Amino acid sequence: MSEKGIPFEVTEIDLKDKPDWFLEISPYGKVPVVKHGDRLIYESAIINEYLDEEFPDTPMLGGTPAERAEMRIWIDFCNSRIQPGFVQIARAEADQFDEKVAAVEASFDMLEEYLEKNGRPDPYFAGDRLSLVDASYAPAFERFGVLKDLRGYEIPARFKRIRQWASALAGHPAVKAHAIPQEGLLANYSGWVPESARSQVA
Ligand SMILES: N[C@@H](CCC(=O)N[C@@H](CS)C(=O)NCC(=O)O)C(=O)O
C-alpha cells in the first residue's frame, strides 16, 4: 500500500488474545485482513491482487497473461514453500534440524536457479520497481533474518541471488518503513523453538 500510495490505517492484533470483533471479520482468525469500504478481504496474496486492481495507477502485477502467470507461480512458491520453510526451521526439533534445513534449501535451489536463468533480481524481482512478487518475499526474507539468533541459521552464501534480492528488498523505502525490528520478531518467535533445541543456541 505504501508503494502504491494507498492511504491506510493499521490496527494491530494480539494473536495470543484475539478480540471478538477480529474473529468476526477474519474467517481463519489470521492477519492480515483488509477492510476497504464495506468489503473485507483476507489472504495476503489475494489482498495484494485486489489492491493492485482497485488502485491501478502503479501496477505491481503488469505484463502479459504469461508474465502474470509466472509472477503468480513465484508468489505461490513463497506462500507454499518459503514462508512455511521459515516455520519448519524455527520449530525444528534438534534431531530433525538438518533434515528440515535440507528440505527448505531444496526450495532455495529451485528459486536460485530460476533467478539465475532469468537475470533476476534486477535489483527487485521484475526490475527497478517493486512487484507483487517482491511484496510476498520481503516479509518472508525478513523472518529468515531472525533465524540467525533463533536457530543459528543463515541463508547460505551459495544462494547468491536470493541473498542479493533479500538485501535489496530490506533497503527499499516502502519495505523499510514497515520493517518489524528483529528484536520484535525474536520476541514473537522465540516461543517456537522446541525444548530439544533450547540448550544448543546461546
Ligand atoms: N496464508 C495467510 C497466512 C496468514 C498467517 O499465517 N498469519 C499469521 C501471522 S503471520 C496469523 O495470523 N497467525 C495467527 C493464528 O494462526 O492464530 C496469508 O498469507 O494471509
mmCIF file of C-alpha atoms and ligand atoms in Angstrom:
data_model
loop_
_atom_site.group_PDB
_atom_site.id
_atom_site.type_symbol
_atom_site.label_atom_id
_atom_site.label_comp_id
_atom_site.label_asym_id
_atom_site.label_seq_id
_atom_site.Cartn_x
_atom_site.Cartn_y
_atom_site.Cartn_z
ATOM 1 C CA MET A 1 0.000 0.000 0.000
ATOM 2 C CA SER A 2 2.885 2.350 0.733
ATOM 3 C CA GLU A 3 4.481 1.572 -2.622
ATOM 4 C CA LYS A 4 1.203 2.281 -4.420
ATOM 5 C CA GLY A 5 0.477 5.411 -2.368
ATOM 6 C CA ILE A 6 -2.746 3.995 -0.946
ATOM 7 C CA PRO A 7 -3.603 5.636 2.393
ATOM 8 C CA PHE A 8 -4.257 3.128 5.157
ATOM 9 C CA GLU A 9 -4.516 2.686 8.907
ATOM 10 C CA VAL A 10 -3.152 -0.329 10.736
ATOM 11 C CA THR A 11 -4.847 -1.990 13.700
ATOM 12 C CA GLU A 12 -2.507 -4.457 15.370
ATOM 13 C CA ILE A 13 -3.971 -7.640 16.810
ATOM 14 C CA ASP A 14 -2.652 -9.552 19.805
ATOM 15 C CA LEU A 15 -2.661 -13.003 18.206
ATOM 16 C CA LYS A 16 -2.445 -14.634 21.649
ATOM 17 C CA ASP A 17 -5.646 -12.882 22.715
ATOM 18 C CA LYS A 18 -7.701 -12.161 19.600
ATOM 19 C CA PRO A 19 -10.570 -9.745 20.197
ATOM 20 C CA ASP A 20 -14.104 -10.943 19.323
ATOM 21 C CA TRP A 21 -14.577 -8.209 16.715
ATOM 22 C CA PHE A 22 -11.475 -9.510 14.917
ATOM 23 C CA LEU A 23 -12.687 -13.129 14.970
ATOM 24 C CA GLU A 24 -15.945 -11.912 13.444
ATOM 25 C CA ILE A 25 -14.179 -10.350 10.442
ATOM 26 C CA SER A 26 -11.360 -12.864 9.957
ATOM 27 C CA PRO A 27 -12.791 -16.248 8.937
ATOM 28 C CA TYR A 28 -9.461 -18.050 9.562
ATOM 29 C CA GLY A 29 -8.656 -15.973 12.670
ATOM 30 C CA LYS A 30 -5.492 -14.773 10.930
ATOM 31 C CA VAL A 31 -3.919 -11.463 9.999
ATOM 32 C CA PRO A 32 -3.884 -9.679 7.639
ATOM 33 C CA VAL A 33 -7.455 -8.676 6.861
ATOM 34 C CA VAL A 34 -8.151 -5.541 4.821
ATOM 35 C CA LYS A 35 -11.322 -3.515 5.241
ATOM 36 C CA HIS A 36 -11.955 -1.366 2.167
ATOM 37 C CA GLY A 37 -15.309 0.387 2.401
ATOM 38 C CA ASP A 38 -17.746 -2.398 3.255
ATOM 39 C CA ARG A 39 -15.516 -5.109 1.830
ATOM 40 C CA LEU A 40 -13.372 -7.456 3.854
ATOM 41 C CA ILE A 41 -10.533 -9.192 2.028
ATOM 42 C CA TYR A 42 -8.143 -11.729 3.553
ATOM 43 C CA GLU A 43 -5.175 -13.886 2.494
ATOM 44 C CA SER A 44 -2.128 -11.722 1.685
ATOM 45 C CA ALA A 45 -1.687 -12.730 -1.944
ATOM 46 C CA ILE A 46 -5.387 -12.130 -2.640
ATOM 47 C CA ILE A 47 -5.339 -8.801 -0.783
ATOM 48 C CA ASN A 48 -2.323 -7.758 -2.864
ATOM 49 C CA GLU A 49 -4.002 -8.573 -6.173
ATOM 50 C CA TYR A 50 -7.229 -6.921 -5.066
ATOM 51 C CA LEU A 51 -5.407 -3.691 -4.188
ATOM 52 C CA ASP A 52 -3.396 -3.802 -7.401
ATOM 53 C CA GLU A 53 -6.609 -3.999 -9.420
ATOM 54 C CA GLU A 54 -8.565 -1.447 -7.369
ATOM 55 C CA PHE A 55 -5.683 1.063 -7.476
ATOM 56 C CA PRO A 56 -4.264 0.517 -10.980
ATOM 57 C CA ASP A 57 -2.109 3.667 -11.317
ATOM 58 C CA THR A 58 1.111 1.967 -10.232
ATOM 59 C CA PRO A 59 0.636 -1.652 -11.354
ATOM 60 C CA MET A 60 2.649 -4.253 -9.452
ATOM 61 C CA LEU A 61 1.445 -7.252 -11.477
ATOM 62 C CA GLY A 62 1.666 -5.956 -15.017
ATOM 63 C CA GLY A 63 2.576 -7.533 -18.321
ATOM 64 C CA THR A 64 1.129 -10.272 -20.481
ATOM 65 C CA PRO A 65 -1.032 -13.146 -19.168
ATOM 66 C CA ALA A 66 2.099 -15.337 -19.379
ATOM 67 C CA GLU A 67 4.179 -12.833 -17.370
ATOM 68 C CA ARG A 68 1.434 -12.530 -14.755
ATOM 69 C CA ALA A 69 1.148 -16.312 -14.542
ATOM 70 C CA GLU A 70 4.910 -16.558 -13.975
ATOM 71 C CA MET A 71 4.745 -13.967 -11.196
ATOM 72 C CA ARG A 72 1.840 -15.809 -9.584
ATOM 73 C CA ILE A 73 3.811 -19.055 -9.715
ATOM 74 C CA TRP A 74 6.606 -17.463 -7.662
ATOM 75 C CA ILE A 75 4.150 -15.793 -5.288
ATOM 76 C CA ASP A 76 2.590 -19.201 -4.689
ATOM 77 C CA PHE A 77 6.069 -20.679 -4.250
ATOM 78 C CA CYS A 78 6.703 -18.164 -1.473
ATOM 79 C CA ASN A 79 3.409 -18.988 0.240
ATOM 80 C CA SER A 80 3.661 -22.746 -0.158
ATOM 81 C CA ARG A 81 7.419 -23.278 0.371
ATOM 82 C CA ILE A 82 9.405 -20.289 1.575
ATOM 83 C CA GLN A 83 7.117 -18.931 4.325
ATOM 84 C CA PRO A 84 6.398 -22.467 5.629
ATOM 85 C CA GLY A 85 10.149 -23.144 5.358
ATOM 86 C CA PHE A 86 10.779 -20.432 7.926
ATOM 87 C CA VAL A 87 8.270 -22.063 10.274
ATOM 88 C CA GLN A 88 9.806 -25.520 9.735
ATOM 89 C CA ILE A 89 13.315 -24.327 10.594
ATOM 90 C CA ALA A 90 12.168 -22.179 13.532
ATOM 91 C CA ARG A 91 10.174 -25.059 15.046
ATOM 92 C CA ALA A 92 12.531 -27.940 14.154
ATOM 93 C CA GLU A 93 13.343 -30.403 16.923
ATOM 94 C CA ALA A 94 17.127 -30.624 17.407
ATOM 95 C CA ASP A 95 17.381 -34.083 15.833
ATOM 96 C CA GLN A 96 15.360 -33.023 12.764
ATOM 97 C CA PHE A 97 17.018 -29.670 12.192
ATOM 98 C CA ASP A 98 19.389 -30.752 9.378
ATOM 99 C CA GLU A 99 16.625 -32.596 7.576
ATOM 100 C CA LYS A 100 14.278 -29.561 7.717
ATOM 101 C CA VAL A 101 17.047 -27.230 6.545
ATOM 102 C CA ALA A 102 17.821 -29.565 3.607
ATOM 103 C CA ALA A 103 14.152 -29.549 2.560
ATOM 104 C CA VAL A 104 13.976 -25.750 2.687
ATOM 105 C CA GLU A 105 17.268 -25.432 0.825
ATOM 106 C CA ALA A 106 15.898 -27.677 -1.952
ATOM 107 C CA SER A 107 13.303 -24.922 -2.473
ATOM 108 C CA PHE A 108 16.009 -22.261 -2.344
ATOM 109 C CA ASP A 109 17.863 -24.237 -5.035
ATOM 110 C CA MET A 110 14.810 -24.012 -7.310
ATOM 111 C CA LEU A 111 14.404 -20.302 -6.651
ATOM 112 C CA GLU A 112 18.105 -19.546 -7.111
ATOM 113 C CA GLU A 113 18.184 -21.455 -10.398
ATOM 114 C CA TYR A 114 15.135 -19.580 -11.676
ATOM 115 C CA LEU A 115 16.591 -16.190 -10.674
ATOM 116 C CA GLU A 116 19.903 -17.011 -12.328
ATOM 117 C CA LYS A 117 18.317 -18.214 -15.591
ATOM 118 C CA ASN A 118 16.131 -15.124 -15.807
ATOM 119 C CA GLY A 119 18.670 -12.441 -14.864
ATOM 120 C CA ARG A 120 16.865 -11.623 -11.632
ATOM 121 C CA PRO A 121 16.881 -9.789 -9.258
ATOM 122 C CA ASP A 122 17.402 -6.524 -11.087
ATOM 123 C CA PRO A 123 17.502 -5.251 -8.308
ATOM 124 C CA TYR A 124 13.941 -6.400 -7.471
ATOM 125 C CA PHE A 125 12.100 -9.335 -8.981
ATOM 126 C CA ALA A 126 10.857 -7.617 -12.138
ATOM 127 C CA GLY A 127 13.167 -4.620 -12.435
ATOM 128 C CA ASP A 128 13.585 -1.358 -10.594
ATOM 129 C CA ARG A 129 10.078 -1.142 -9.121
ATOM 130 C CA LEU A 130 8.516 -3.406 -6.538
ATOM 131 C CA SER A 131 6.173 -6.053 -7.912
ATOM 132 C CA LEU A 132 3.695 -8.247 -6.063
ATOM 133 C CA VAL A 133 6.366 -10.961 -6.067
ATOM 134 C CA ASP A 134 8.607 -8.631 -4.040
ATOM 135 C CA ALA A 135 5.687 -7.836 -1.736
ATOM 136 C CA SER A 136 5.384 -11.571 -0.941
ATOM 137 C CA TYR A 137 9.074 -12.297 -0.431
ATOM 138 C CA ALA A 138 10.007 -9.177 1.595
ATOM 139 C CA PRO A 139 8.254 -10.344 4.803
ATOM 140 C CA ALA A 140 9.482 -13.918 4.271
ATOM 141 C CA PHE A 141 13.114 -12.788 3.991
ATOM 142 C CA GLU A 142 12.622 -10.517 6.997
ATOM 143 C CA ARG A 143 11.630 -13.580 9.022
ATOM 144 C CA PHE A 144 14.532 -15.674 7.740
ATOM 145 C CA GLY A 145 16.795 -12.931 9.120
ATOM 146 C CA VAL A 146 15.720 -13.756 12.676
ATOM 147 C CA LEU A 147 16.722 -17.434 12.314
ATOM 148 C CA LYS A 148 20.351 -16.464 12.910
ATOM 149 C CA ASP A 149 19.636 -15.588 16.527
ATOM 150 C CA LEU A 150 16.796 -18.057 16.889
ATOM 151 C CA ARG A 151 18.436 -21.205 15.433
ATOM 152 C CA GLY A 152 21.938 -20.185 14.265
ATOM 153 C CA TYR A 153 20.746 -20.434 10.634
ATOM 154 C CA GLU A 154 21.570 -18.070 7.772
ATOM 155 C CA ILE A 155 20.665 -18.458 4.096
ATOM 156 C CA PRO A 156 23.981 -19.884 2.793
ATOM 157 C CA ALA A 157 26.309 -17.793 0.595
ATOM 158 C CA ARG A 158 25.759 -20.140 -2.372
ATOM 159 C CA PHE A 159 22.267 -18.656 -2.725
ATOM 160 C CA LYS A 160 23.863 -15.507 -4.106
ATOM 161 C CA ARG A 161 20.861 -14.130 -5.977
ATOM 162 C CA ILE A 162 18.417 -14.849 -3.198
ATOM 163 C CA ARG A 163 20.676 -13.023 -0.716
ATOM 164 C CA GLN A 164 21.146 -10.136 -3.151
ATOM 165 C CA TRP A 165 17.354 -9.897 -3.548
ATOM 166 C CA ALA A 166 16.713 -10.097 0.210
ATOM 167 C CA SER A 167 19.210 -7.325 0.795
ATOM 168 C CA ALA A 168 17.780 -5.081 -1.987
ATOM 169 C CA LEU A 169 14.311 -5.566 -0.505
ATOM 170 C CA ALA A 170 15.472 -4.763 3.032
ATOM 171 C CA GLY A 171 16.818 -1.446 1.702
ATOM 172 C CA HIS A 172 13.670 -0.443 -0.221
ATOM 173 C CA PRO A 173 11.958 2.589 1.387
ATOM 174 C CA ALA A 174 8.453 1.016 1.459
ATOM 175 C CA VAL A 175 9.825 -2.209 2.978
ATOM 176 C CA LYS A 176 11.995 -0.306 5.468
ATOM 177 C CA ALA A 177 9.074 1.866 6.540
ATOM 178 C CA HIS A 178 7.143 -1.210 7.727
ATOM 179 C CA ALA A 179 10.015 -3.456 8.813
ATOM 180 C CA ILE A 180 9.481 -5.189 12.133
ATOM 181 C CA PRO A 181 12.593 -4.708 14.299
ATOM 182 C CA GLN A 182 14.497 -8.004 14.678
ATOM 183 C CA GLU A 183 14.082 -7.830 18.497
ATOM 184 C CA GLY A 184 10.310 -7.766 17.967
ATOM 185 C CA LEU A 185 10.441 -10.770 15.645
ATOM 186 C CA LEU A 186 12.735 -12.587 18.051
ATOM 187 C CA ALA A 187 10.279 -11.986 20.882
ATOM 188 C CA ASN A 188 7.434 -13.233 18.652
ATOM 189 C CA TYR A 189 9.124 -16.423 17.564
ATOM 190 C CA SER A 190 11.342 -17.431 20.486
ATOM 191 C CA GLY A 191 8.455 -19.473 21.910
ATOM 192 C CA TRP A 192 8.533 -21.600 18.750
ATOM 193 C CA VAL A 193 11.959 -23.064 19.482
ATOM 194 C CA PRO A 194 11.324 -26.537 20.916
ATOM 195 C CA GLU A 195 12.789 -27.634 24.235
ATOM 196 C CA SER A 196 15.151 -30.057 22.463
ATOM 197 C CA ALA A 197 16.892 -27.136 20.724
ATOM 198 C CA ARG A 198 16.995 -24.623 23.545
ATOM 199 C CA SER A 199 20.314 -25.648 25.035
ATOM 200 C CA GLN A 200 22.000 -25.546 21.602
ATOM 201 C CA VAL A 201 21.837 -21.862 20.715
ATOM 202 C CA ALA A 202 23.080 -19.219 23.122
HETATM 203 N N1 LIG B 1 -1.953 -17.558 4.134
HETATM 204 C C1 LIG B 1 -2.179 -16.481 5.077
HETATM 205 C C2 LIG B 1 -1.322 -16.707 6.308
HETATM 206 C C3 LIG B 1 -1.602 -15.687 7.365
HETATM 207 C C4 LIG B 1 -0.948 -16.073 8.684
HETATM 208 O O1 LIG B 1 -0.465 -17.205 8.865
HETATM 209 N N2 LIG B 1 -0.951 -15.128 9.618
HETATM 210 C C5 LIG B 1 -0.396 -15.408 10.929
HETATM 211 C C6 LIG B 1 0.535 -14.290 11.358
HETATM 212 S S1 LIG B 1 1.844 -14.071 10.224
HETATM 213 C C7 LIG B 1 -1.534 -15.423 11.944
HETATM 214 O O2 LIG B 1 -2.439 -14.615 11.879
HETATM 215 N N3 LIG B 1 -1.465 -16.346 12.886
HETATM 216 C C8 LIG B 1 -2.411 -16.420 13.941
HETATM 217 C C9 LIG B 1 -3.046 -17.770 14.055
HETATM 218 O O3 LIG B 1 -2.874 -18.614 13.159
HETATM 219 O O4 LIG B 1 -3.720 -17.988 15.077
HETATM 220 C C10 LIG B 1 -1.833 -15.129 4.429
HETATM 221 O O5 LIG B 1 -0.912 -15.094 3.611
HETATM 222 O O6 LIG B 1 -2.508 -14.132 4.716
#
